[in-house]
Amino acid sequence: MYYIDPHIHMVSRTTDDYETLAKMGCVAVSEPAFWAGYDRGSVAGFRDYFEQLTRFESQRAADYGILHTTWLCINAKEAENVTLSREVLAMLPEFLDRPGVLGIGEIGLNKNTRNEAIVFLEHLDLAMQTDEQLLIHTPHLEDKYQGTRMILQMLSDDRRIHRDRVLVDHVEEHTVRPVLEQGFWAGITLYPVSKCTPQRAVDIIELYGPERLLVNSAGDWGPSKPTAVPDFILEMRRRGHAEQAIRRVVYENPLEFFSQSRGFDFTPPVN
Amino acid sequence: MSSAANSQQLIAREYLPLRAKILEIGAALDRLERVGGDVSQHDGWRQLQQALEILQRCPADRAEQLLMHFSRPYQDRWRAEWGL
Ligand SMILES: [Zn+2]
């Protein structure tokens, strides 16, 4: 089955991973800008990173028949530095019209601080001025519930936002309902320990239905599994879900969401 | 397929993995105790003990209840308080 991984950090993965993904049916990925594992020292570091995301990475993916798309921002962890964040925000528009750029992301909260919220709001404002879609990271572990509610609050307070152009990512059982009820897209991340297993992801699909739900591996430089979406497909099959229902979640939903971005130019594989 | 047949199939499939996970919890708690010393005042230990009670007590939505148990609370006046 063809599928799309809507959240994976391929700059942290090897070319062998591209080959494996391609063999498993992956035809497109979307890569949000995120934290490198260390704080970048200057705006120039971000410019280089955006260059890598928009030029080199798309070429590396194309060699395996995978469309690479991306989202740009300063991530929530480095957003604690408001001065640097504002420099990055001022530079971002240089890159937003490049091919494959789907919008602004993954912005969000990390420890739910005032500085993180300030930078989140400034990203929202830029996205509204430049008509970009949004991909939003919700915090980890004990901070997730509080951070998700804060994010939903900031989104709802901004009347300019079209909710069907916003993906709130890393939902779990305690955050998925408000995200979907308020009309946003929700992403489920399949992580070995800190987020959702494929089994729990299928539980969520069974409880809420497939509408506006995406699943991703969020593969990165930490413990994660770039082939987690095929694990989800297998679990759906084991439970007897129809191929069409599986395809809706892992292929048609990301296509529907991404197609709202002017930077998305995807040619479906010929059957 | 009837829901009775479904439930039989499901328990047959989930039995061994669940048994293994419950054993893992038992063995990990034993391991902590074997080391000696007092962990009873550790926040994580208390949270885990309460989580085990939630599993026993909740008739439904256990995953959601457990996640809420491990979560910091939300208060909706934060924007005003931070002047945002
Ligand atoms: Zn990510």
CSV table of C-alpha atoms and ligand atoms in Angstrom, one decimal:
chain,number,residue,atom,x,y,z
A,1,MET,CA,0.0,0.0,0.0
A,2,TYR,CA,1.2,3.5,-0.8
A,3,TYR,CA,1.5,5.8,2.2
A,4,ILE,CA,2.7,9.2,3.3
A,5,ASP,CA,4.6,9.9,6.5
A,6,PRO,CA,3.3,13.4,7.4
A,7,HIS,CA,5.9,14.0,10.1
A,8,ILE,CA,9.5,12.7,9.9
A,9,HIS,CA,12.9,14.4,10.4
A,10,MET,CA,14.8,13.0,7.5
A,11,VAL,CA,17.9,15.2,8.0
A,12,SER,CA,18.6,13.0,11.0
A,13,ARG,CA,18.2,9.8,9.1
A,14,THR,CA,20.4,7.9,6.7
A,15,THR,CA,19.9,7.4,3.0
A,16,ASP,CA,19.4,3.7,3.8
A,17,ASP,CA,16.2,4.8,5.6
A,18,TYR,CA,14.9,6.5,2.4
A,19,GLU,CA,15.5,3.2,0.6
A,20,THR,CA,13.7,1.2,3.3
A,21,LEU,CA,10.8,3.7,3.3
A,22,ALA,CA,10.5,3.5,-0.5
A,23,LYS,CA,10.4,-0.3,-0.4
A,24,MET,CA,7.6,-0.1,2.2
A,25,GLY,CA,5.4,2.0,0.0
A,26,CYS,CA,6.2,5.5,1.2
A,27,VAL,CA,5.7,8.0,-1.6
A,28,ALA,CA,5.9,11.3,0.2
A,29,VAL,CA,7.1,12.7,3.5
A,30,SER,CA,6.7,16.0,5.3
A,31,GLU,CA,9.5,17.3,7.5
A,32,PRO,CA,8.8,20.0,10.0
A,33,ALA,CA,11.8,22.1,11.2
A,34,PHE,CA,12.7,21.1,14.7
A,35,TRP,CA,15.4,21.1,17.5
A,36,ALA,CA,18.7,19.7,16.4
A,37,GLY,CA,19.6,18.3,19.9
A,38,TYR,CA,21.6,21.4,20.7
A,39,ASP,CA,20.7,25.1,20.5
A,40,ARG,CA,21.8,26.8,17.3
A,41,GLY,CA,23.9,29.8,18.0
A,42,SER,CA,22.6,32.3,15.4
A,43,VAL,CA,20.1,33.1,12.8
A,44,ALA,CA,22.7,32.0,10.2
A,45,GLY,CA,22.4,28.4,11.6
A,46,PHE,CA,18.7,28.5,10.9
A,47,ARG,CA,19.3,29.8,7.4
A,48,ASP,CA,21.6,26.9,6.6
A,49,TYR,CA,19.1,24.5,8.1
A,50,PHE,CA,16.3,25.9,5.9
A,51,GLU,CA,18.6,25.6,2.9
A,52,GLN,CA,19.2,22.0,3.7
A,53,LEU,CA,15.5,21.3,4.2
A,54,THR,CA,14.3,23.0,1.0
A,55,ARG,CA,17.1,22.0,-1.4
A,56,PHE,CA,19.3,19.1,-0.4
A,57,GLU,CA,16.8,16.9,1.4
A,58,SER,CA,14.3,17.1,-1.5
A,59,GLN,CA,16.9,15.8,-3.8
A,60,ARG,CA,18.0,13.0,-1.5
A,61,ALA,CA,14.4,11.8,-1.3
A,62,ALA,CA,13.7,12.2,-5.0
A,63,ASP,CA,16.4,9.6,-5.7
A,64,TYR,CA,14.1,7.0,-4.1
A,65,GLY,CA,10.9,8.3,-5.7
A,66,ILE,CA,9.8,10.0,-2.5
A,67,LEU,CA,8.4,13.6,-2.5
A,68,HIS,CA,10.0,15.5,0.3
A,69,THR,CA,8.1,18.5,1.6
A,70,THR,CA,8.8,20.7,4.6
A,71,TRP,CA,7.6,23.2,7.2
A,72,LEU,CA,9.8,26.0,8.5
A,73,CYS,CA,10.0,27.9,11.9
A,74,ILE,CA,12.0,28.2,15.0
A,75,ASN,CA,11.0,25.2,17.2
A,76,ALA,CA,9.4,25.6,20.7
A,77,LYS,CA,12.6,24.6,22.6
A,78,GLU,CA,14.7,27.4,21.0
A,79,ALA,CA,11.8,29.8,21.2
A,80,GLU,CA,12.7,30.4,24.8
A,81,ASN,CA,15.2,32.8,23.2
A,82,VAL,CA,12.8,35.5,22.0
A,83,THR,CA,15.5,37.7,20.5
A,84,LEU,CA,16.9,34.9,18.3
A,85,SER,CA,13.3,33.8,17.5
A,86,ARG,CA,12.4,37.2,16.1
A,87,GLU,CA,15.5,37.2,13.9
A,88,VAL,CA,14.5,33.8,12.5
A,89,LEU,CA,10.9,35.0,12.0
A,90,ALA,CA,12.1,38.0,10.1
A,91,MET,CA,14.2,35.8,7.8
A,92,LEU,CA,11.5,33.0,7.3
A,93,PRO,CA,9.6,34.7,4.4
A,94,GLU,CA,12.7,34.4,2.2
A,95,PHE,CA,12.0,30.6,2.1
A,96,LEU,CA,8.2,30.3,2.3
A,97,ASP,CA,7.6,30.4,-1.5
A,98,ARG,CA,10.2,27.7,-2.3
A,99,PRO,CA,8.7,24.5,-3.8
A,100,GLY,CA,7.8,21.9,-1.3
A,101,VAL,CA,7.3,24.3,1.6
A,102,LEU,CA,3.9,23.5,3.1
A,103,GLY,CA,3.8,26.1,5.8
A,104,ILE,CA,5.0,27.1,9.2
A,105,GLY,CA,5.9,24.3,11.7
A,106,GLU,CA,6.5,22.6,13.9
A,107,ILE,CA,5.8,25.5,16.2
A,108,GLY,CA,4.2,24.9,19.6
A,109,LEU,CA,5.1,24.7,23.2
A,110,ASN,CA,7.7,22.7,25.0
A,111,LYS,CA,7.6,23.6,28.8
A,112,ASN,CA,4.6,25.9,28.4
A,113,THR,CA,6.5,29.1,29.3
A,114,ARG,CA,5.6,32.7,28.6
A,115,ASN,CA,8.4,33.1,26.1
A,116,GLU,CA,7.3,30.0,24.2
A,117,ALA,CA,3.8,31.4,24.0
A,118,ILE,CA,5.0,34.8,22.8
A,119,VAL,CA,7.0,33.2,20.0
A,120,PHE,CA,4.1,30.9,19.1
A,121,LEU,CA,1.7,33.9,18.8
A,122,GLU,CA,4.2,35.7,16.6
A,123,HIS,CA,4.4,32.6,14.3
A,124,LEU,CA,0.6,32.6,14.1
A,125,ASP,CA,0.7,36.2,13.1
A,126,LEU,CA,3.3,35.6,10.4
A,127,ALA,CA,1.3,32.6,9.1
A,128,MET,CA,-1.9,34.7,8.8
A,129,GLN,CA,0.0,37.5,7.0
A,130,THR,CA,1.6,35.1,4.5
A,131,ASP,CA,-1.4,32.7,4.2
A,132,GLU,CA,0.5,29.6,5.4
A,133,GLN,CA,-0.8,26.4,6.8
A,134,LEU,CA,0.3,25.4,10.4
A,135,LEU,CA,1.8,22.3,11.8
A,136,ILE,CA,1.9,22.3,15.6
A,137,HIS,CA,4.0,20.3,18.1
A,138,THR,CA,2.3,19.6,21.4
A,139,PRO,CA,4.6,19.1,24.4
A,140,HIS,CA,5.8,15.8,25.8
A,141,LEU,CA,4.6,13.7,28.8
A,142,GLU,CA,3.3,15.7,31.8
A,143,ASP,CA,3.3,19.0,29.9
A,144,LYS,CA,1.2,17.7,27.0
A,145,TYR,CA,-2.3,18.3,28.4
A,146,GLN,CA,-1.6,21.8,29.7
A,147,GLY,CA,0.3,22.7,26.5
A,148,THR,CA,-2.3,21.4,24.2
A,149,ARG,CA,-5.0,23.4,26.0
A,150,MET,CA,-2.9,26.5,25.8
A,151,ILE,CA,-2.3,26.0,22.1
A,152,LEU,CA,-6.0,25.5,21.4
A,153,GLN,CA,-6.7,28.6,23.4
A,154,MET,CA,-4.3,30.7,21.3
A,155,LEU,CA,-5.7,29.3,18.1
A,156,SER,CA,-9.3,29.9,19.0
A,157,ASP,CA,-8.6,33.4,20.1
A,158,ASP,CA,-7.3,34.3,16.6
A,159,ARG,CA,-10.3,34.8,14.4
A,160,ARG,CA,-8.2,34.8,11.2
A,161,ILE,CA,-7.3,31.1,11.5
A,162,HIS,CA,-9.0,28.5,9.2
A,163,ARG,CA,-9.0,25.5,11.4
A,164,ASP,CA,-9.0,23.0,8.5
A,165,ARG,CA,-5.5,24.4,7.6
A,166,VAL,CA,-4.0,23.6,11.0
A,167,LEU,CA,-2.6,20.2,12.2
A,168,VAL,CA,-2.2,19.7,15.9
A,169,ASP,CA,0.3,16.9,16.3
A,170,HIS,CA,1.3,14.3,18.8
A,171,VAL,CA,-2.2,13.9,20.2
A,172,GLU,CA,-3.0,11.1,22.6
A,173,GLU,CA,-6.1,9.8,24.3
A,174,HIS,CA,-6.4,12.8,26.6
A,175,THR,CA,-5.9,15.5,23.9
A,176,VAL,CA,-7.4,14.1,20.7
A,177,ARG,CA,-11.0,14.9,21.5
A,178,PRO,CA,-10.8,18.7,22.0
A,179,VAL,CA,-8.5,19.0,18.9
A,180,LEU,CA,-11.0,17.2,16.6
A,181,GLU,CA,-14.1,18.8,18.2
A,182,GLN,CA,-12.7,22.3,17.6
A,183,GLY,CA,-12.3,21.5,13.9
A,184,PHE,CA,-8.5,21.0,13.6
A,185,TRP,CA,-6.6,18.1,12.1
A,186,ALA,CA,-4.9,15.8,14.6
A,187,GLY,CA,-1.7,13.9,14.2
A,188,ILE,CA,-0.9,10.7,16.1
A,189,THR,CA,2.8,10.0,16.6
A,190,LEU,CA,4.0,6.4,16.8
A,191,TYR,CA,6.9,6.4,19.3
A,192,PRO,CA,8.2,3.4,21.2
A,193,VAL,CA,8.0,4.9,24.7
A,194,SER,CA,7.0,8.5,25.1
A,195,LYS,CA,4.0,8.8,22.7
A,196,CYS,CA,1.6,6.3,21.1
A,197,THR,CA,2.0,2.7,20.1
A,198,PRO,CA,0.4,1.5,16.8
A,199,GLN,CA,-2.1,-0.4,18.9
A,200,ARG,CA,-3.2,2.7,20.7
A,201,ALA,CA,-3.3,4.7,17.5
A,202,VAL,CA,-5.7,2.1,16.0
A,203,ASP,CA,-7.8,2.3,19.1
A,204,ILE,CA,-8.1,6.1,18.6
A,205,ILE,CA,-9.1,5.6,15.0
A,206,GLU,CA,-11.7,3.1,16.0
A,207,LEU,CA,-13.1,5.5,18.7
A,208,TYR,CA,-13.1,8.7,16.6
A,209,GLY,CA,-13.3,7.6,13.0
A,210,PRO,CA,-10.7,8.5,10.3
A,211,GLU,CA,-11.8,12.0,9.6
A,212,ARG,CA,-9.0,14.6,10.1
A,213,LEU,CA,-6.7,12.1,11.7
A,214,LEU,CA,-3.1,11.4,10.5
A,215,VAL,CA,-0.5,9.0,11.8
A,216,ASN,CA,3.3,9.6,11.6
A,217,SER,CA,6.6,8.2,12.8
A,218,ALA,CA,8.2,11.5,13.8
A,219,GLY,CA,11.4,9.7,13.2
A,220,ASP,CA,14.3,11.8,14.3
A,221,TRP,CA,17.8,11.6,15.9
A,222,GLY,CA,16.4,10.0,19.1
A,223,PRO,CA,14.8,6.7,19.8
A,224,SER,CA,12.1,6.5,17.1
A,225,LYS,CA,11.2,4.2,14.2
A,226,PRO,CA,11.0,5.6,10.7
A,227,THR,CA,8.9,2.6,9.6
A,228,ALA,CA,6.3,3.1,12.2
A,229,VAL,CA,3.5,3.9,9.8
A,230,PRO,CA,3.7,0.4,8.2
A,231,ASP,CA,3.4,-0.9,11.7
A,232,PHE,CA,0.2,1.0,12.0
A,233,ILE,CA,-1.0,-0.4,8.7
A,234,LEU,CA,-0.3,-3.9,9.8
A,235,GLU,CA,-2.2,-3.5,13.1
A,236,MET,CA,-5.2,-2.1,11.2
A,237,ARG,CA,-5.1,-5.2,8.9
A,238,ARG,CA,-4.8,-7.6,11.9
A,239,ARG,CA,-8.0,-6.1,13.3
A,240,GLY,CA,-9.8,-6.6,10.0
A,241,HIS,CA,-10.1,-3.0,8.8
A,242,ALA,CA,-10.8,-2.7,5.1
A,243,GLU,CA,-7.9,-1.6,2.8
A,244,GLN,CA,-9.9,1.5,1.8
A,245,ALA,CA,-10.2,2.6,5.5
A,246,ILE,CA,-6.5,2.2,6.0
A,247,ARG,CA,-5.6,4.0,2.9
A,248,ARG,CA,-7.9,6.9,4.0
A,249,VAL,CA,-5.7,7.5,7.1
A,250,VAL,CA,-2.2,6.9,5.7
A,251,TYR,CA,-2.6,8.3,2.2
A,252,GLU,CA,-5.8,10.2,1.4
A,253,ASN,CA,-5.9,12.3,4.6
A,254,PRO,CA,-2.4,13.7,4.3
A,255,LEU,CA,-3.0,14.4,0.6
A,256,GLU,CA,-6.2,16.3,1.5
A,257,PHE,CA,-4.5,18.3,4.2
A,258,PHE,CA,-1.3,19.0,2.2
A,259,SER,CA,-3.2,20.0,-0.9
A,260,GLN,CA,-4.3,23.2,0.8
A,261,SER,CA,-0.7,24.4,0.6
A,262,ARG,CA,0.5,26.3,-2.5
A,263,GLY,CA,3.9,24.6,-2.2
A,264,PHE,CA,2.5,21.1,-2.5
A,265,ASP,CA,3.0,19.6,-6.0
A,266,PHE,CA,2.5,15.8,-5.9
A,267,THR,CA,2.1,13.4,-8.7
A,268,PRO,CA,0.3,10.2,-7.5
A,269,PRO,CA,2.0,6.9,-8.4
A,270,VAL,CA,0.5,5.3,-11.5
A,271,ASN,CA,-1.5,2.2,-10.6
B,1,MET,CA,-19.1,-11.8,13.2
B,2,SER,CA,-21.0,-11.6,16.5
B,3,SER,CA,-19.6,-9.4,19.2
B,4,ALA,CA,-19.2,-12.5,21.4
B,5,ALA,CA,-17.0,-14.2,18.8
B,6,ASN,CA,-15.1,-10.9,18.4
B,7,SER,CA,-14.5,-10.7,22.1
B,8,GLN,CA,-13.2,-14.3,22.3
B,9,GLN,CA,-10.9,-13.6,19.4
B,10,LEU,CA,-9.6,-10.4,21.0
B,11,ILE,CA,-8.9,-11.9,24.4
B,12,ALA,CA,-7.1,-14.8,22.8
B,13,ARG,CA,-4.9,-12.4,21.0
B,14,GLU,CA,-4.4,-9.9,23.8
B,15,TYR,CA,-3.9,-12.5,26.6
B,16,LEU,CA,-0.2,-13.3,26.2
B,17,PRO,CA,1.0,-9.7,25.5
B,18,LEU,CA,-1.0,-8.4,28.5
B,19,ARG,CA,0.2,-11.2,30.7
B,20,ALA,CA,3.8,-10.2,29.7
B,21,LYS,CA,3.2,-6.5,30.4
B,22,ILE,CA,1.7,-7.2,33.8
B,23,LEU,CA,4.7,-9.4,34.7
B,24,GLU,CA,7.0,-6.7,33.6
B,25,ILE,CA,5.4,-4.3,36.0
B,26,GLY,CA,5.6,-6.9,38.8
B,27,ALA,CA,9.3,-7.6,38.1
B,28,ALA,CA,10.2,-3.9,37.9
B,29,LEU,CA,8.5,-3.1,41.2
B,30,ASP,CA,10.4,-6.1,42.8
B,31,ARG,CA,13.6,-4.8,41.3
B,32,LEU,CA,13.0,-1.4,42.9
B,33,GLU,CA,12.4,-2.9,46.3
B,34,ARG,CA,15.3,-5.3,46.1
B,35,VAL,CA,17.7,-2.3,45.8
B,36,GLY,CA,16.6,-1.3,49.3
B,37,GLY,CA,16.2,2.2,50.6
B,38,ASP,CA,13.0,4.2,50.7
B,39,VAL,CA,11.4,5.2,47.4
B,40,SER,CA,8.0,5.8,48.9
B,41,GLN,CA,8.6,9.6,49.0
B,42,HIS,CA,9.7,9.8,45.4
B,43,ASP,CA,7.1,11.6,43.2
B,44,GLY,CA,7.4,9.1,40.5
B,45,TRP,CA,6.8,6.2,42.9
B,46,ARG,CA,3.7,7.8,44.3
B,47,GLN,CA,2.4,8.5,40.8
B,48,LEU,CA,2.9,4.9,39.7
B,49,GLN,CA,1.1,3.6,42.8
B,50,GLN,CA,-1.8,5.8,42.1
B,51,ALA,CA,-1.8,4.8,38.4
B,52,LEU,CA,-2.1,1.2,39.5
B,53,GLU,CA,-5.2,2.1,41.6
B,54,ILE,CA,-6.7,3.9,38.6
B,55,LEU,CA,-6.3,0.8,36.5
B,56,GLN,CA,-8.3,-1.1,39.1
B,57,ARG,CA,-10.9,1.5,39.8
B,58,CYS,CA,-11.8,2.9,36.3
B,59,PRO,CA,-14.5,1.0,34.4
B,60,ALA,CA,-13.6,2.7,31.1
B,61,ASP,CA,-11.3,5.2,29.3
B,62,ARG,CA,-8.4,3.9,31.3
B,63,ALA,CA,-5.7,5.2,29.0
B,64,GLU,CA,-7.2,8.7,29.0
B,65,GLN,CA,-7.6,8.6,32.8
B,66,LEU,CA,-4.0,7.4,33.3
B,67,LEU,CA,-2.6,10.2,31.0
B,68,MET,CA,-4.6,12.8,32.9
B,69,HIS,CA,-3.2,11.4,36.1
B,70,PHE,CA,0.4,11.9,34.7
B,71,SER,CA,-0.5,15.5,33.5
B,72,ARG,CA,0.1,19.0,34.9
B,73,PRO,CA,-3.2,20.8,35.4
B,74,TYR,CA,-4.5,23.5,33.0
B,75,GLN,CA,-6.0,26.8,34.2
B,76,ASP,CA,-7.6,29.0,31.7
B,77,ARG,CA,-6.6,32.4,33.0
B,78,TRP,CA,-3.0,32.0,31.9
B,79,ARG,CA,-3.1,34.6,29.1
B,80,ALA,CA,-4.5,37.3,31.3
B,81,GLU,CA,-2.1,36.5,34.1
B,82,TRP,CA,0.9,36.6,31.7
B,83,GLY,CA,-0.4,39.7,29.9
B,84,LEU,CA,-0.6,38.0,26.6
C,1,ZN,ZN,8.9,16.6,15.1
